[in-house]
Each structure stands twice: as C-alpha cells, then as structure tokens.
JSON list of C-alpha atoms in Angstrom, two decimals:
[
{"chain": "Z", "resi": 1, "resn": "UNK", "atom": "CA", "xyz": [0.14, -28.49, 4.04]},
{"chain": "Z", "resi": 2, "resn": "UNK", "atom": "CA", "xyz": [-3.64, -28.33, 3.64]},
{"chain": "Z", "resi": 3, "resn": "UNK", "atom": "CA", "xyz": [-3.72, -28.18, -0.15]},
{"chain": "Z", "resi": 4, "resn": "UNK", "atom": "CA", "xyz": [-1.45, -28.87, -3.11]},
{"chain": "Z", "resi": 5, "resn": "UNK", "atom": "CA", "xyz": [-2.07, -25.58, -4.92]},
{"chain": "Z", "resi": 6, "resn": "UNK", "atom": "CA", "xyz": [-0.34, -23.07, -2.66]},
{"chain": "Z", "resi": 7, "resn": "UNK", "atom": "CA", "xyz": [-3.57, -21.09, -2.38]},
{"chain": "Z", "resi": 8, "resn": "UNK", "atom": "CA", "xyz": [-4.30, -19.48, 1.01]},
{"chain": "Z", "resi": 9, "resn": "UNK", "atom": "CA", "xyz": [-5.58, -21.67, 3.82]},
{"chain": "Z", "resi": 10, "resn": "UNK", "atom": "CA", "xyz": [-5.59, -20.44, 7.41]},
{"chain": "Z", "resi": 11, "resn": "UNK", "atom": "CA", "xyz": [-4.75, -23.90, 8.73]},
{"chain": "Z", "resi": 12, "resn": "UNK", "atom": "CA", "xyz": [-1.66, -24.25, 6.56]},
{"chain": "Z", "resi": 13, "resn": "UNK", "atom": "CA", "xyz": [1.75, -23.78, 8.17]},
{"chain": "Z", "resi": 14, "resn": "UNK", "atom": "CA", "xyz": [4.87, -23.82, 6.01]},
{"chain": "Z", "resi": 15, "resn": "UNK", "atom": "CA", "xyz": [8.48, -23.04, 6.92]},
{"chain": "Z", "resi": 16, "resn": "UNK", "atom": "CA", "xyz": [11.38, -21.97, 4.74]},
{"chain": "Z", "resi": 17, "resn": "UNK", "atom": "CA", "xyz": [13.04, -25.31, 5.58]},
{"chain": "Z", "resi": 18, "resn": "UNK", "atom": "CA", "xyz": [9.98, -27.18, 4.25]},
{"chain": "Z", "resi": 19, "resn": "UNK", "atom": "CA", "xyz": [10.28, -25.40, 0.91]},
{"chain": "Z", "resi": 20, "resn": "UNK", "atom": "CA", "xyz": [14.06, -25.86, 0.79]},
{"chain": "Z", "resi": 21, "resn": "UNK", "atom": "CA", "xyz": [13.60, -29.59, 1.42]},
{"chain": "Z", "resi": 22, "resn": "UNK", "atom": "CA", "xyz": [10.98, -29.85, -1.34]},
{"chain": "Z", "resi": 23, "resn": "UNK", "atom": "CA", "xyz": [13.23, -27.89, -3.71]},
{"chain": "Z", "resi": 24, "resn": "UNK", "atom": "CA", "xyz": [16.12, -30.25, -2.97]},
{"chain": "Z", "resi": 25, "resn": "UNK", "atom": "CA", "xyz": [13.89, -33.27, -3.62]},
{"chain": "Z", "resi": 26, "resn": "UNK", "atom": "CA", "xyz": [12.72, -31.82, -6.94]},
{"chain": "Z", "resi": 27, "resn": "UNK", "atom": "CA", "xyz": [16.28, -31.13, -8.08]},
{"chain": "Z", "resi": 28, "resn": "UNK", "atom": "CA", "xyz": [17.57, -34.55, -6.99]},
{"chain": "Z", "resi": 29, "resn": "UNK", "atom": "CA", "xyz": [14.66, -36.79, -8.02]},
{"chain": "Z", "resi": 30, "resn": "UNK", "atom": "CA", "xyz": [13.20, -35.04, -11.06]},
{"chain": "Z", "resi": 31, "resn": "UNK", "atom": "CA", "xyz": [16.11, -33.44, -12.95]},
{"chain": "Z", "resi": 32, "resn": "UNK", "atom": "CA", "xyz": [14.27, -33.35, -16.30]},
{"chain": "Z", "resi": 33, "resn": "UNK", "atom": "CA", "xyz": [11.22, -31.62, -14.82]},
{"chain": "Z", "resi": 34, "resn": "UNK", "atom": "CA", "xyz": [13.46, -29.27, -12.85]},
{"chain": "Z", "resi": 35, "resn": "UNK", "atom": "CA", "xyz": [14.74, -27.80, -16.12]},
{"chain": "Z", "resi": 36, "resn": "UNK", "atom": "CA", "xyz": [11.30, -26.18, -16.55]},
{"chain": "Z", "resi": 37, "resn": "UNK", "atom": "CA", "xyz": [11.96, -24.03, -13.49]},
{"chain": "Z", "resi": 38, "resn": "UNK", "atom": "CA", "xyz": [14.89, -22.28, -15.18]},
{"chain": "Z", "resi": 39, "resn": "UNK", "atom": "CA", "xyz": [12.92, -20.99, -18.15]},
{"chain": "Z", "resi": 40, "resn": "UNK", "atom": "CA", "xyz": [12.73, -17.21, -18.37]},
{"chain": "Z", "resi": 41, "resn": "UNK", "atom": "CA", "xyz": [9.76, -17.25, -20.73]},
{"chain": "Z", "resi": 42, "resn": "UNK", "atom": "CA", "xyz": [7.53, -19.51, -22.79]},
{"chain": "Z", "resi": 43, "resn": "UNK", "atom": "CA", "xyz": [5.00, -19.12, -25.62]},
{"chain": "Z", "resi": 44, "resn": "UNK", "atom": "CA", "xyz": [1.44, -20.41, -25.38]},
{"chain": "Z", "resi": 45, "resn": "UNK", "atom": "CA", "xyz": [-1.09, -19.93, -28.19]},
{"chain": "Z", "resi": 46, "resn": "UNK", "atom": "CA", "xyz": [0.99, -17.16, -29.68]},
{"chain": "Z", "resi": 47, "resn": "UNK", "atom": "CA", "xyz": [1.38, -15.22, -26.43]},
{"chain": "Z", "resi": 48, "resn": "UNK", "atom": "CA", "xyz": [4.70, -14.90, -24.56]},
{"chain": "Z", "resi": 49, "resn": "UNK", "atom": "CA", "xyz": [4.67, -15.32, -20.79]},
{"chain": "Z", "resi": 50, "resn": "UNK", "atom": "CA", "xyz": [7.71, -14.16, -18.81]},
{"chain": "Z", "resi": 51, "resn": "UNK", "atom": "CA", "xyz": [8.93, -15.61, -15.53]},
{"chain": "Z", "resi": 52, "resn": "UNK", "atom": "CA", "xyz": [8.48, -13.56, -12.34]},
{"chain": "Z", "resi": 53, "resn": "UNK", "atom": "CA", "xyz": [11.85, -14.87, -11.12]},
{"chain": "Z", "resi": 54, "resn": "UNK", "atom": "CA", "xyz": [13.91, -11.80, -11.99]},
{"chain": "Z", "resi": 55, "resn": "UNK", "atom": "CA", "xyz": [16.87, -13.08, -9.99]},
{"chain": "Z", "resi": 56, "resn": "UNK", "atom": "CA", "xyz": [17.33, -15.82, -12.59]},
{"chain": "Z", "resi": 57, "resn": "UNK", "atom": "CA", "xyz": [18.45, -13.17, -15.07]},
{"chain": "Z", "resi": 58, "resn": "UNK", "atom": "CA", "xyz": [20.99, -11.43, -12.86]},
{"chain": "Z", "resi": 59, "resn": "UNK", "atom": "CA", "xyz": [22.43, -13.84, -10.30]},
{"chain": "Z", "resi": 60, "resn": "UNK", "atom": "CA", "xyz": [25.62, -15.72, -11.21]},
{"chain": "Z", "resi": 61, "resn": "UNK", "atom": "CA", "xyz": [25.04, -19.48, -11.35]},
{"chain": "Z", "resi": 62, "resn": "UNK", "atom": "CA", "xyz": [21.25, -19.30, -11.04]},
{"chain": "Z", "resi": 63, "resn": "UNK", "atom": "CA", "xyz": [19.40, -22.36, -12.39]},
{"chain": "Z", "resi": 64, "resn": "UNK", "atom": "CA", "xyz": [15.85, -22.26, -10.84]},
{"chain": "Z", "resi": 65, "resn": "UNK", "atom": "CA", "xyz": [13.32, -22.35, -9.05]},
{"chain": "Z", "resi": 66, "resn": "UNK", "atom": "CA", "xyz": [10.15, -20.18, -8.45]},
{"chain": "Z", "resi": 67, "resn": "UNK", "atom": "CA", "xyz": [8.47, -17.17, -6.88]},
{"chain": "Z", "resi": 68, "resn": "UNK", "atom": "CA", "xyz": [5.26, -16.97, -4.89]},
{"chain": "Z", "resi": 69, "resn": "UNK", "atom": "CA", "xyz": [2.90, -14.55, -3.19]},
{"chain": "Z", "resi": 70, "resn": "UNK", "atom": "CA", "xyz": [-0.03, -14.73, -0.80]},
{"chain": "Z", "resi": 71, "resn": "UNK", "atom": "CA", "xyz": [-1.13, -11.94, 1.53]},
{"chain": "Z", "resi": 72, "resn": "UNK", "atom": "CA", "xyz": [-0.34, -13.87, 4.70]},
{"chain": "Z", "resi": 73, "resn": "UNK", "atom": "CA", "xyz": [3.33, -14.46, 3.92]},
{"chain": "Z", "resi": 74, "resn": "UNK", "atom": "CA", "xyz": [4.19, -11.72, 1.44]},
{"chain": "Z", "resi": 75, "resn": "UNK", "atom": "CA", "xyz": [6.55, -12.06, -1.50]},
{"chain": "Z", "resi": 76, "resn": "UNK", "atom": "CA", "xyz": [8.42, -15.37, -1.49]},
{"chain": "Z", "resi": 77, "resn": "UNK", "atom": "CA", "xyz": [11.16, -17.06, -3.47]},
{"chain": "Z", "resi": 78, "resn": "UNK", "atom": "CA", "xyz": [12.72, -20.49, -3.58]},
{"chain": "Z", "resi": 79, "resn": "UNK", "atom": "CA", "xyz": [16.03, -20.13, -5.41]},
{"chain": "Z", "resi": 80, "resn": "UNK", "atom": "CA", "xyz": [18.91, -22.35, -6.49]},
{"chain": "Z", "resi": 81, "resn": "UNK", "atom": "CA", "xyz": [22.36, -21.50, -7.83]},
{"chain": "Z", "resi": 82, "resn": "UNK", "atom": "CA", "xyz": [25.50, -23.48, -8.59]},
{"chain": "Z", "resi": 83, "resn": "UNK", "atom": "CA", "xyz": [29.05, -22.11, -8.38]},
{"chain": "Z", "resi": 84, "resn": "UNK", "atom": "CA", "xyz": [32.19, -24.26, -8.66]},
{"chain": "Z", "resi": 85, "resn": "UNK", "atom": "CA", "xyz": [30.10, -27.45, -8.48]},
{"chain": "Z", "resi": 86, "resn": "UNK", "atom": "CA", "xyz": [28.51, -26.35, -5.20]},
{"chain": "Z", "resi": 87, "resn": "UNK", "atom": "CA", "xyz": [24.74, -25.90, -5.13]},
{"chain": "Z", "resi": 88, "resn": "UNK", "atom": "CA", "xyz": [23.04, -23.59, -2.67]},
{"chain": "Z", "resi": 89, "resn": "UNK", "atom": "CA", "xyz": [19.27, -23.47, -2.10]},
{"chain": "Z", "resi": 90, "resn": "UNK", "atom": "CA", "xyz": [17.84, -20.33, -0.54]},
{"chain": "Z", "resi": 91, "resn": "UNK", "atom": "CA", "xyz": [14.27, -19.61, 0.53]},
{"chain": "Z", "resi": 92, "resn": "UNK", "atom": "CA", "xyz": [12.86, -16.22, 1.50]},
{"chain": "Z", "resi": 93, "resn": "UNK", "atom": "CA", "xyz": [9.41, -15.47, 2.96]},
{"chain": "Z", "resi": 94, "resn": "UNK", "atom": "CA", "xyz": [7.74, -12.22, 3.98]},
{"chain": "Z", "resi": 95, "resn": "UNK", "atom": "CA", "xyz": [9.04, -9.68, 1.47]},
{"chain": "Z", "resi": 96, "resn": "UNK", "atom": "CA", "xyz": [7.28, -6.32, 1.15]},
{"chain": "Z", "resi": 97, "resn": "UNK", "atom": "CA", "xyz": [7.98, -6.36, -2.59]},
{"chain": "Z", "resi": 98, "resn": "UNK", "atom": "CA", "xyz": [9.55, -8.55, -5.22]},
{"chain": "Z", "resi": 99, "resn": "UNK", "atom": "CA", "xyz": [12.52, -6.20, -5.43]},
{"chain": "Z", "resi": 100, "resn": "UNK", "atom": "CA", "xyz": [13.17, -6.31, -1.67]},
{"chain": "Z", "resi": 101, "resn": "UNK", "atom": "CA", "xyz": [12.82, -10.10, -1.67]},
{"chain": "Z", "resi": 102, "resn": "UNK", "atom": "CA", "xyz": [15.30, -10.54, -4.51]},
{"chain": "Z", "resi": 103, "resn": "UNK", "atom": "CA", "xyz": [17.85, -8.13, -3.03]},
{"chain": "Z", "resi": 104, "resn": "UNK", "atom": "CA", "xyz": [17.75, -9.79, 0.40]},
{"chain": "Z", "resi": 105, "resn": "UNK", "atom": "CA", "xyz": [18.02, -13.33, -0.88]},
{"chain": "Z", "resi": 106, "resn": "UNK", "atom": "CA", "xyz": [20.86, -12.42, -3.25]},
{"chain": "Z", "resi": 107, "resn": "UNK", "atom": "CA", "xyz": [22.73, -10.96, -0.26]},
{"chain": "Z", "resi": 108, "resn": "UNK", "atom": "CA", "xyz": [22.21, -14.14, 1.79]},
{"chain": "Z", "resi": 109, "resn": "UNK", "atom": "CA", "xyz": [23.24, -16.39, -1.11]},
{"chain": "Z", "resi": 110, "resn": "UNK", "atom": "CA", "xyz": [26.43, -14.37, -1.68]},
{"chain": "Z", "resi": 111, "resn": "UNK", "atom": "CA", "xyz": [27.26, -14.58, 2.01]},
{"chain": "Z", "resi": 112, "resn": "UNK", "atom": "CA", "xyz": [26.83, -18.35, 2.11]},
{"chain": "Z", "resi": 113, "resn": "UNK", "atom": "CA", "xyz": [28.78, -18.92, -1.10]},
{"chain": "Z", "resi": 114, "resn": "UNK", "atom": "CA", "xyz": [31.58, -16.92, 0.49]},
{"chain": "Z", "resi": 115, "resn": "UNK", "atom": "CA", "xyz": [31.54, -19.21, 3.54]},
{"chain": "Z", "resi": 116, "resn": "UNK", "atom": "CA", "xyz": [31.54, -22.31, 1.33]},
{"chain": "Z", "resi": 117, "resn": "UNK", "atom": "CA", "xyz": [34.69, -21.07, -0.38]},
{"chain": "Z", "resi": 118, "resn": "UNK", "atom": "CA", "xyz": [36.44, -20.54, 2.95]},
{"chain": "Z", "resi": 119, "resn": "UNK", "atom": "CA", "xyz": [35.35, -23.66, 4.80]},
{"chain": "Z", "resi": 120, "resn": "UNK", "atom": "CA", "xyz": [35.94, -27.27, 3.74]},
{"chain": "Z", "resi": 121, "resn": "UNK", "atom": "CA", "xyz": [33.05, -28.55, 1.60]},
{"chain": "Z", "resi": 122, "resn": "UNK", "atom": "CA", "xyz": [30.57, -30.79, 3.39]},
{"chain": "Z", "resi": 123, "resn": "UNK", "atom": "CA", "xyz": [29.91, -34.35, 2.21]},
{"chain": "Z", "resi": 124, "resn": "UNK", "atom": "CA", "xyz": [26.75, -33.14, 0.51]},
{"chain": "Z", "resi": 125, "resn": "UNK", "atom": "CA", "xyz": [26.90, -30.90, -2.53]},
{"chain": "Z", "resi": 126, "resn": "UNK", "atom": "CA", "xyz": [23.71, -29.15, -1.40]},
{"chain": "Z", "resi": 127, "resn": "UNK", "atom": "CA", "xyz": [23.56, -26.97, 1.69]},
{"chain": "Z", "resi": 128, "resn": "UNK", "atom": "CA", "xyz": [20.24, -25.88, 3.21]},
{"chain": "Z", "resi": 129, "resn": "UNK", "atom": "CA", "xyz": [20.84, -22.79, 5.29]},
{"chain": "Z", "resi": 130, "resn": "UNK", "atom": "CA", "xyz": [18.62, -21.48, 8.06]},
{"chain": "Z", "resi": 131, "resn": "UNK", "atom": "CA", "xyz": [19.03, -17.77, 8.75]},
{"chain": "Z", "resi": 132, "resn": "UNK", "atom": "CA", "xyz": [17.56, -15.71, 11.54]},
{"chain": "Z", "resi": 133, "resn": "UNK", "atom": "CA", "xyz": [17.04, -12.00, 11.03]},
{"chain": "Z", "resi": 134, "resn": "UNK", "atom": "CA", "xyz": [19.43, -9.88, 13.04]},
{"chain": "Z", "resi": 135, "resn": "UNK", "atom": "CA", "xyz": [16.75, -7.37, 13.99]},
{"chain": "Z", "resi": 136, "resn": "UNK", "atom": "CA", "xyz": [14.39, -9.20, 16.38]},
{"chain": "Z", "resi": 137, "resn": "UNK", "atom": "CA", "xyz": [12.04, -6.17, 16.47]},
{"chain": "Z", "resi": 138, "resn": "UNK", "atom": "CA", "xyz": [11.37, -6.32, 12.76]},
{"chain": "Z", "resi": 139, "resn": "UNK", "atom": "CA", "xyz": [7.96, -8.05, 12.91]},
{"chain": "Z", "resi": 140, "resn": "UNK", "atom": "CA", "xyz": [4.78, -6.37, 11.70]},
{"chain": "Z", "resi": 141, "resn": "UNK", "atom": "CA", "xyz": [1.12, -7.04, 12.41]},
{"chain": "Z", "resi": 142, "resn": "UNK", "atom": "CA", "xyz": [-0.87, -6.44, 9.23]},
{"chain": "Z", "resi": 143, "resn": "UNK", "atom": "CA", "xyz": [-4.53, -5.57, 9.86]},
{"chain": "Z", "resi": 144, "resn": "UNK", "atom": "CA", "xyz": [-5.82, -5.05, 6.33]},
{"chain": "Z", "resi": 145, "resn": "UNK", "atom": "CA", "xyz": [-5.11, -4.52, 2.64]},
{"chain": "Z", "resi": 146, "resn": "UNK", "atom": "CA", "xyz": [-7.16, -1.93, 0.75]},
{"chain": "Z", "resi": 147, "resn": "UNK", "atom": "CA", "xyz": [-7.70, -0.45, -2.69]},
{"chain": "Z", "resi": 148, "resn": "UNK", "atom": "CA", "xyz": [-7.62, 3.11, -1.37]},
{"chain": "Z", "resi": 149, "resn": "UNK", "atom": "CA", "xyz": [-5.07, 4.73, 0.93]},
{"chain": "Z", "resi": 150, "resn": "UNK", "atom": "CA", "xyz": [-7.69, 6.54, 3.03]},
{"chain": "Z", "resi": 151, "resn": "UNK", "atom": "CA", "xyz": [-9.41, 3.21, 3.75]},
{"chain": "Z", "resi": 152, "resn": "UNK", "atom": "CA", "xyz": [-6.10, 1.81, 5.02]},
{"chain": "Z", "resi": 153, "resn": "UNK", "atom": "CA", "xyz": [-5.58, 4.87, 7.22]},
{"chain": "Z", "resi": 154, "resn": "UNK", "atom": "CA", "xyz": [-9.10, 4.54, 8.67]},
{"chain": "Z", "resi": 155, "resn": "UNK", "atom": "CA", "xyz": [-8.41, 0.92, 9.55]},
{"chain": "Z", "resi": 156, "resn": "UNK", "atom": "CA", "xyz": [-5.31, 1.88, 11.53]},
{"chain": "Z", "resi": 157, "resn": "UNK", "atom": "CA", "xyz": [-7.20, 4.56, 13.45]},
{"chain": "Z", "resi": 158, "resn": "UNK", "atom": "CA", "xyz": [-10.02, 2.12, 14.20]},
{"chain": "Z", "resi": 159, "resn": "UNK", "atom": "CA", "xyz": [-7.64, -0.49, 15.63]},
{"chain": "Z", "resi": 160, "resn": "UNK", "atom": "CA", "xyz": [-5.78, 2.14, 17.66]},
{"chain": "Z", "resi": 161, "resn": "UNK", "atom": "CA", "xyz": [-9.00, 3.55, 19.13]},
{"chain": "Z", "resi": 162, "resn": "UNK", "atom": "CA", "xyz": [-10.73, 0.23, 19.88]},
{"chain": "Z", "resi": 163, "resn": "UNK", "atom": "CA", "xyz": [-7.74, -1.84, 20.96]},
{"chain": "Z", "resi": 164, "resn": "UNK", "atom": "CA", "xyz": [-5.06, 0.54, 22.30]},
{"chain": "Z", "resi": 165, "resn": "UNK", "atom": "CA", "xyz": [-3.41, -2.08, 24.52]},
{"chain": "Z", "resi": 166, "resn": "UNK", "atom": "CA", "xyz": [-3.05, -4.50, 21.63]},
{"chain": "Z", "resi": 167, "resn": "UNK", "atom": "CA", "xyz": [-0.88, -2.24, 19.49]},
{"chain": "Z", "resi": 168, "resn": "UNK", "atom": "CA", "xyz": [1.08, -1.08, 22.57]},
{"chain": "Z", "resi": 169, "resn": "UNK", "atom": "CA", "xyz": [2.03, 2.26, 21.01]},
{"chain": "Z", "resi": 170, "resn": "UNK", "atom": "CA", "xyz": [3.73, 0.61, 18.04]},
{"chain": "Z", "resi": 171, "resn": "UNK", "atom": "CA", "xyz": [4.27, 2.61, 14.87]},
{"chain": "Z", "resi": 172, "resn": "UNK", "atom": "CA", "xyz": [1.20, 2.61, 12.61]},
{"chain": "Z", "resi": 173, "resn": "UNK", "atom": "CA", "xyz": [2.00, 2.74, 8.93]},
{"chain": "Z", "resi": 174, "resn": "UNK", "atom": "CA", "xyz": [0.29, 2.49, 5.54]},
{"chain": "Z", "resi": 175, "resn": "UNK", "atom": "CA", "xyz": [2.54, 0.82, 2.96]},
{"chain": "Z", "resi": 176, "resn": "UNK", "atom": "CA", "xyz": [1.98, 0.86, -0.79]},
{"chain": "Z", "resi": 177, "resn": "UNK", "atom": "CA", "xyz": [2.31, -2.60, -2.34]},
{"chain": "Z", "resi": 178, "resn": "UNK", "atom": "CA", "xyz": [1.69, -4.14, -5.74]},
{"chain": "Z", "resi": 179, "resn": "UNK", "atom": "CA", "xyz": [-0.11, -7.44, -6.23]},
{"chain": "Z", "resi": 180, "resn": "UNK", "atom": "CA", "xyz": [-0.47, -8.77, -9.77]},
{"chain": "Z", "resi": 181, "resn": "UNK", "atom": "CA", "xyz": [0.25, -5.29, -11.07]},
{"chain": "Z", "resi": 182, "resn": "UNK", "atom": "CA", "xyz": [-2.45, -3.65, -8.91]},
{"chain": "Z", "resi": 183, "resn": "UNK", "atom": "CA", "xyz": [-1.61, -0.84, -6.49]},
{"chain": "Z", "resi": 184, "resn": "UNK", "atom": "CA", "xyz": [-2.89, -1.62, -2.99]},
{"chain": "Z", "resi": 185, "resn": "UNK", "atom": "CA", "xyz": [-2.38, -0.20, 0.49]},
{"chain": "Z", "resi": 186, "resn": "UNK", "atom": "CA", "xyz": [-1.48, -2.30, 3.52]},
{"chain": "Z", "resi": 187, "resn": "UNK", "atom": "CA", "xyz": [-2.32, -1.25, 7.11]},
{"chain": "Z", "resi": 188, "resn": "UNK", "atom": "CA", "xyz": [0.29, -2.42, 9.59]},
{"chain": "Z", "resi": 189, "resn": "UNK", "atom": "CA", "xyz": [1.72, -1.89, 13.04]},
{"chain": "Z", "resi": 190, "resn": "UNK", "atom": "CA", "xyz": [5.46, -2.46, 13.16]},
{"chain": "Z", "resi": 191, "resn": "UNK", "atom": "CA", "xyz": [8.57, -2.98, 15.28]},
{"chain": "Z", "resi": 192, "resn": "UNK", "atom": "CA", "xyz": [7.30, -5.94, 17.30]},
{"chain": "Z", "resi": 193, "resn": "UNK", "atom": "CA", "xyz": [9.32, -8.87, 18.51]},
{"chain": "Z", "resi": 194, "resn": "UNK", "atom": "CA", "xyz": [8.07, -12.16, 17.12]},
{"chain": "Z", "resi": 195, "resn": "UNK", "atom": "CA", "xyz": [6.47, -13.07, 20.46]},
{"chain": "Z", "resi": 196, "resn": "UNK", "atom": "CA", "xyz": [4.74, -9.70, 20.84]},
{"chain": "Z", "resi": 197, "resn": "UNK", "atom": "CA", "xyz": [3.49, -9.80, 17.24]},
{"chain": "Z", "resi": 198, "resn": "UNK", "atom": "CA", "xyz": [1.97, -13.25, 17.81]},
{"chain": "Z", "resi": 199, "resn": "UNK", "atom": "CA", "xyz": [0.33, -12.08, 21.03]},
{"chain": "Z", "resi": 200, "resn": "UNK", "atom": "CA", "xyz": [-1.07, -8.92, 19.44]},
{"chain": "Z", "resi": 201, "resn": "UNK", "atom": "CA", "xyz": [-2.50, -10.79, 16.45]},
{"chain": "Z", "resi": 202, "resn": "UNK", "atom": "CA", "xyz": [-4.02, -13.46, 18.72]},
{"chain": "Z", "resi": 203, "resn": "UNK", "atom": "CA", "xyz": [-5.78, -10.77, 20.76]},
{"chain": "Z", "resi": 204, "resn": "UNK", "atom": "CA", "xyz": [-7.16, -9.10, 17.63]},
{"chain": "Z", "resi": 205, "resn": "UNK", "atom": "CA", "xyz": [-8.48, -12.42, 16.35]},
{"chain": "Z", "resi": 206, "resn": "UNK", "atom": "CA", "xyz": [-10.34, -12.91, 19.62]},
{"chain": "Z", "resi": 207, "resn": "UNK", "atom": "CA", "xyz": [-12.20, -9.70, 18.73]},
{"chain": "Z", "resi": 208, "resn": "UNK", "atom": "CA", "xyz": [-12.93, -11.14, 15.25]},
{"chain": "Z", "resi": 209, "resn": "UNK", "atom": "CA", "xyz": [-10.38, -8.88, 13.57]},
{"chain": "Z", "resi": 210, "resn": "UNK", "atom": "CA", "xyz": [-8.37, -10.36, 10.74]},
{"chain": "Z", "resi": 211, "resn": "UNK", "atom": "CA", "xyz": [-4.60, -9.97, 10.94]},
{"chain": "Z", "resi": 212, "resn": "UNK", "atom": "CA", "xyz": [-1.39, -11.73, 10.04]},
{"chain": "Z", "resi": 213, "resn": "UNK", "atom": "CA", "xyz": [2.29, -11.40, 10.90]},
{"chain": "Z", "resi": 214, "resn": "UNK", "atom": "CA", "xyz": [5.05, -10.42, 8.55]},
{"chain": "Z", "resi": 215, "resn": "UNK", "atom": "CA", "xyz": [8.71, -10.82, 9.48]}
]
C-alpha cells in the first residue's frame, strides 16, 4: 500500500488476499465499527445516501462489507456473509461493471458455501478462499478510457498501426462502461494470457503509452 485512501497510485500493488485479510481483521477486532459496513443507507443533513453494495440487499446471510472502483482494477467488492454460523469472506477485482462483479462473486460464494456444507468445518469459522479463473486467456490490455466512442476507436487503431507486434492480432474492442453514473468508453485488446498481457503492457509503457491489465 502506498496510501490509506484507496486512491490510484501506480506503485501500489494489492491482492484479493490482502483485502480478505484486512476484512477479516476488521470483523474480528472491530465488531462495533464493522456494523457500519452493513448499512444500506444513511441520512446526512437531510439527504439520503444509499450504499453501492447491491449484493447486501439480495444475498442470503450478507452482513457487509464494501465496494470500490479505480480504473486500473475495475469494479471491486469485498463481501461477507454468514450461513449456519459459518462466515465466508469473498473478494472480487477487475469487474467490467457492478452488475457483473456482483453476479460473479455471488456465484463463487454460493459454490464455497456448498463445499462448506459437504466437508467437515475447519477449526476457524472464517474461510478465505483463493480462486483462479478457469479461462486463462481472459486477460485484457486496456489502452484508454474516453468520453466519446469515436475517440476510443481512434485509440485502438493508433495502437494497432504503431505497435502491431505488441497486440499480436488480439481482438480490439470498445466497451461501454459507467463510472459514477457517467457513460464512458474503454479501449481494450482482449484474450491474452496473464503473461502475454503483462508483456504487452510493459512494451507499450516503454513507448510512453499508458495501459493497464484487467483479468
């Protein structure tokens, strides 16, 4: 961690396990404060603010924690639920949208709760689960985010023309995303392995081109 705010910093590296460990520490060591992370809304100076954690409202046993978003790692969620006195903490990074993030994490949580019901419970009531994506060619190299779709398309053509070996004939795609309610367009090359995505982004950065990887 390079700051305590969660704001973007190129030198910051965070894993899902890091966030799961911090979530576990918050739940275990600060139970009173943790209750704040289950609130669906609050009122401040006469105005009602609603939580962005939509999964809290629909997932059985949900009791916290919080969402997040920065461009470099997409839509994120740290989530906790308790069923039959068993707590499960799930963390998801790299979602294309809040809806996709919630759907994927709910699927993983359901799968793990199913395994907990089949297998003998561990000595700890909290299980931190590390999951690898089945599709190893599901990594994308994002080369820009723009207000207008034609600007995003121009960026893809520019990268293809100037650095053809870097993209290695990968699919070029403009994806519509929403950030803080604003419609934006993301330029990306997709269907990389993790290793190839890292190599491609490293080469682009050598040419002073901004990029980041999304799983």
